[in-house]
């Protein structure tokens, strides 16, 4: 129960990787606030261990809704100790067919929400002299993938992670990013691929590129999160941790 008494906020928490993060944080003793555009109450009811559990509905691309959620957290718990910016969208986009509206939506959800939540919670972390911010990046930034808006957003997440670490690193707050490979979450399995490879074909291709020849599971990522938010990682900040079975082996 290394996180006993800490308050953790996780976005994109109703299912998949975000829910696995909530499970790990609760098991380690934290109060867990699960935030999602879909009602996370049922998911929260299944969490065990830890302290208090709270599910909040929020469209994180809407600053007013983020303000409402962060206000609720601060009123109830006093501060957020651990912020996990996991929510994201990944529509297939290319230069010819992408609208400016879709481009802006991807950046608002995947990038701007990180700034909004960090701006709300960093003052409390600074006052406490302890805080953890973990963002979800992506190994896609090191591939030849052509999802233009998504790839750009995740590259920006990596740079924003470092920029926040530069600004907050002297105040007891660490800021890192976990860059997953391909995980067979509900979101991935339900993604439309007109005239493209099947999900099984995509998973097989990715696994073949890894040095560890098995499919990634959510626990691989939640284990990494458990380390990064612990005191064992208090000298690690501004890093992009690729958790992908060795698929990406250079750069960040």
Tab-separated table of C-alpha atoms in Angstrom, residues 67-242:
chain	number	residue	atom	x	y	z
A	67	UNK	CA	-12.623	22.800	-14.692
A	68	UNK	CA	-15.697	21.140	-13.191
A	69	UNK	CA	-13.902	17.818	-12.689
A	70	UNK	CA	-10.751	19.337	-11.222
A	71	UNK	CA	-12.883	21.480	-8.919
A	72	UNK	CA	-14.721	18.400	-7.673
A	73	UNK	CA	-11.445	16.597	-6.985
A	74	UNK	CA	-9.928	19.534	-5.108
A	75	UNK	CA	-13.088	20.093	-3.065
A	76	UNK	CA	-13.302	16.425	-2.073
A	77	UNK	CA	-9.644	15.495	-1.553
A	78	UNK	CA	-7.782	18.788	-1.200
A	79	UNK	CA	-5.351	18.013	-3.979
A	80	UNK	CA	-4.408	15.480	-6.638
A	81	UNK	CA	-1.128	13.681	-5.964
A	82	UNK	CA	-1.001	11.487	-9.075
A	83	UNK	CA	-2.298	12.570	-12.468
A	84	UNK	CA	-2.453	9.977	-15.239
A	85	UNK	CA	-3.335	11.549	-18.597
A	86	UNK	CA	-4.381	8.434	-20.477
A	87	UNK	CA	-7.432	9.442	-22.552
A	88	UNK	CA	-6.954	9.768	-26.283
A	89	UNK	CA	-8.606	9.369	-29.661
A	90	UNK	CA	-6.992	7.890	-32.751
A	91	UNK	CA	-9.027	8.352	-35.920
A	92	UNK	CA	-7.384	7.374	-39.183
A	93	UNK	CA	-6.318	10.586	-40.913
A	94	UNK	CA	-4.328	11.623	-43.948
A	95	UNK	CA	-3.476	14.990	-45.450
A	96	UNK	CA	-5.940	14.811	-48.324
A	97	UNK	CA	-9.057	13.871	-46.386
A	98	UNK	CA	-8.563	15.353	-42.916
A	99	UNK	CA	-10.683	18.334	-41.904
A	100	UNK	CA	-9.329	21.103	-39.705
A	101	UNK	CA	-12.123	20.312	-37.246
A	102	UNK	CA	-10.903	16.726	-36.815
A	103	UNK	CA	-7.287	17.883	-36.556
A	104	UNK	CA	-8.209	20.256	-33.741
A	105	UNK	CA	-10.308	17.634	-31.965
A	106	UNK	CA	-7.383	15.191	-31.853
A	107	UNK	CA	-5.039	17.843	-30.491
A	108	UNK	CA	-7.626	19.024	-27.937
A	109	UNK	CA	-8.206	15.531	-26.546
A	110	UNK	CA	-4.686	14.130	-26.787
A	111	UNK	CA	-2.605	17.198	-25.942
A	112	UNK	CA	-4.511	20.192	-24.585
A	113	UNK	CA	-6.253	18.130	-21.895
A	114	UNK	CA	-2.846	17.319	-20.386
A	115	UNK	CA	-2.114	21.014	-20.071
A	116	UNK	CA	-5.523	21.733	-18.514
A	117	UNK	CA	-5.284	19.020	-15.861
A	118	UNK	CA	-1.631	19.774	-15.065
A	119	UNK	CA	-2.392	23.477	-14.686
A	120	UNK	CA	-5.167	22.657	-12.209
A	121	UNK	CA	-3.308	20.098	-10.105
A	122	UNK	CA	0.352	21.170	-10.191
A	123	UNK	CA	-0.069	23.941	-7.575
A	124	UNK	CA	-1.256	21.418	-4.969
A	125	UNK	CA	1.563	19.038	-5.838
A	126	UNK	CA	4.071	21.873	-5.549
A	127	UNK	CA	2.698	22.918	-2.166
A	128	UNK	CA	2.943	19.308	-0.937
A	129	UNK	CA	6.466	18.884	-2.317
A	130	UNK	CA	5.419	15.637	-4.042
A	131	UNK	CA	3.566	14.785	-7.208
A	132	UNK	CA	3.501	12.413	-10.153
A	133	UNK	CA	2.245	13.166	-13.663
A	134	UNK	CA	2.300	10.310	-16.168
A	135	UNK	CA	1.173	10.906	-19.740
A	136	UNK	CA	0.362	8.364	-22.421
A	137	UNK	CA	2.636	8.783	-25.397
A	138	UNK	CA	3.088	6.292	-28.203
A	139	UNK	CA	5.730	4.304	-30.023
A	140	UNK	CA	3.992	5.450	-33.212
A	141	UNK	CA	6.312	8.464	-33.251
A	142	UNK	CA	9.179	6.149	-34.226
A	143	UNK	CA	7.342	4.282	-36.959
A	144	UNK	CA	6.254	4.905	-40.548
A	145	UNK	CA	2.605	5.070	-39.558
A	146	UNK	CA	0.544	7.544	-41.607
A	147	UNK	CA	-2.126	8.557	-39.080
A	148	UNK	CA	-1.181	12.203	-39.429
A	149	UNK	CA	-3.162	13.850	-36.621
A	150	UNK	CA	-2.619	11.079	-34.065
A	151	UNK	CA	1.109	10.744	-34.756
A	152	UNK	CA	1.569	14.502	-34.457
A	153	UNK	CA	-0.386	14.625	-31.216
A	154	UNK	CA	1.704	11.912	-29.591
A	155	UNK	CA	4.945	13.565	-30.646
A	156	UNK	CA	3.640	16.700	-28.964
A	157	UNK	CA	2.779	14.718	-25.835
A	158	UNK	CA	6.407	13.594	-25.631
A	159	UNK	CA	7.700	17.158	-25.945
A	160	UNK	CA	5.107	18.510	-23.506
A	161	UNK	CA	6.176	15.856	-20.999
A	162	UNK	CA	9.747	17.133	-21.154
A	163	UNK	CA	8.668	20.769	-21.016
A	164	UNK	CA	6.598	20.152	-17.876
A	165	UNK	CA	9.510	18.250	-16.328
A	166	UNK	CA	11.764	21.238	-17.024
A	167	UNK	CA	9.361	23.603	-15.287
A	168	UNK	CA	8.267	21.472	-12.325
A	169	UNK	CA	11.267	19.258	-11.655
A	170	UNK	CA	12.622	21.326	-8.774
A	171	UNK	CA	9.409	21.060	-6.773
A	172	UNK	CA	9.205	17.338	-6.019
A	173	UNK	CA	7.024	16.605	-9.055
A	174	UNK	CA	8.107	14.079	-11.668
A	175	UNK	CA	6.604	14.064	-15.151
A	176	UNK	CA	7.094	11.089	-17.459
A	177	UNK	CA	5.303	9.375	-20.323
A	178	UNK	CA	4.581	5.738	-21.023
A	179	UNK	CA	4.699	4.960	-24.733
A	180	UNK	CA	2.811	1.704	-25.360
A	181	UNK	CA	3.084	-0.482	-28.378
A	182	UNK	CA	-0.092	-2.073	-29.688
A	183	UNK	CA	-2.462	-3.424	-27.041
A	184	UNK	CA	-5.628	-5.268	-28.036
A	185	UNK	CA	-7.975	-2.964	-26.147
A	186	UNK	CA	-11.658	-2.467	-26.923
A	187	UNK	CA	-10.818	0.770	-28.709
A	188	UNK	CA	-8.299	-0.901	-30.997
A	189	UNK	CA	-10.485	-3.911	-31.717
A	190	UNK	CA	-13.443	-1.691	-32.597
A	191	UNK	CA	-11.535	0.620	-34.904
A	192	UNK	CA	-12.809	0.692	-38.468
A	193	UNK	CA	-10.299	-0.416	-41.104
A	194	UNK	CA	-12.045	-0.224	-44.492
A	195	UNK	CA	-10.095	-2.251	-47.050
A	196	UNK	CA	-7.293	-2.663	-44.530
A	197	UNK	CA	-5.792	-5.597	-42.627
A	198	UNK	CA	-7.806	-7.318	-39.921
A	199	UNK	CA	-7.052	-6.709	-36.254
A	200	UNK	CA	-5.471	-10.159	-36.010
A	201	UNK	CA	-3.209	-9.363	-38.962
A	202	UNK	CA	-2.169	-6.057	-37.427
A	203	UNK	CA	-1.426	-7.681	-34.064
A	204	UNK	CA	0.616	-10.419	-35.761
A	205	UNK	CA	2.659	-7.888	-37.728
A	206	UNK	CA	3.436	-5.841	-34.630
A	207	UNK	CA	4.349	-8.883	-32.546
A	208	UNK	CA	6.745	-9.998	-35.270
A	209	UNK	CA	8.607	-6.669	-34.944
A	210	UNK	CA	9.084	-7.067	-31.186
A	211	UNK	CA	12.047	-8.733	-29.556
A	212	UNK	CA	9.642	-10.248	-26.996
A	213	UNK	CA	7.335	-12.380	-29.125
A	214	UNK	CA	3.992	-12.046	-27.371
A	215	UNK	CA	1.149	-9.584	-27.541
A	216	UNK	CA	1.217	-6.700	-25.121
A	217	UNK	CA	-1.372	-6.698	-22.339
A	218	UNK	CA	-2.628	-3.868	-20.159
A	219	UNK	CA	-0.760	-5.224	-17.126
A	220	UNK	CA	2.539	-4.519	-18.896
A	221	UNK	CA	1.642	-0.831	-18.807
A	222	UNK	CA	0.100	-0.744	-15.332
A	223	UNK	CA	3.253	-2.351	-13.923
A	224	UNK	CA	5.304	0.440	-15.487
A	225	UNK	CA	2.904	3.003	-14.071
A	226	UNK	CA	3.179	1.495	-10.609
A	227	UNK	CA	6.930	2.055	-10.732
A	228	UNK	CA	6.818	5.592	-12.124
A	229	UNK	CA	4.403	6.854	-9.459
A	230	UNK	CA	6.329	5.227	-6.609
A	231	UNK	CA	9.112	6.734	-4.504
A	232	UNK	CA	11.469	4.285	-6.202
A	233	UNK	CA	11.245	6.505	-9.303
A	234	UNK	CA	11.785	9.858	-7.596
A	235	UNK	CA	14.975	10.548	-9.615
A	236	UNK	CA	13.320	9.878	-12.983
A	237	UNK	CA	11.630	12.721	-14.844
A	238	UNK	CA	11.211	13.968	-18.387
A	239	UNK	CA	11.480	10.434	-19.766
A	240	UNK	CA	9.531	8.579	-22.443
A	241	UNK	CA	9.355	4.938	-21.369
A	242	UNK	CA	8.613	2.642	-24.308
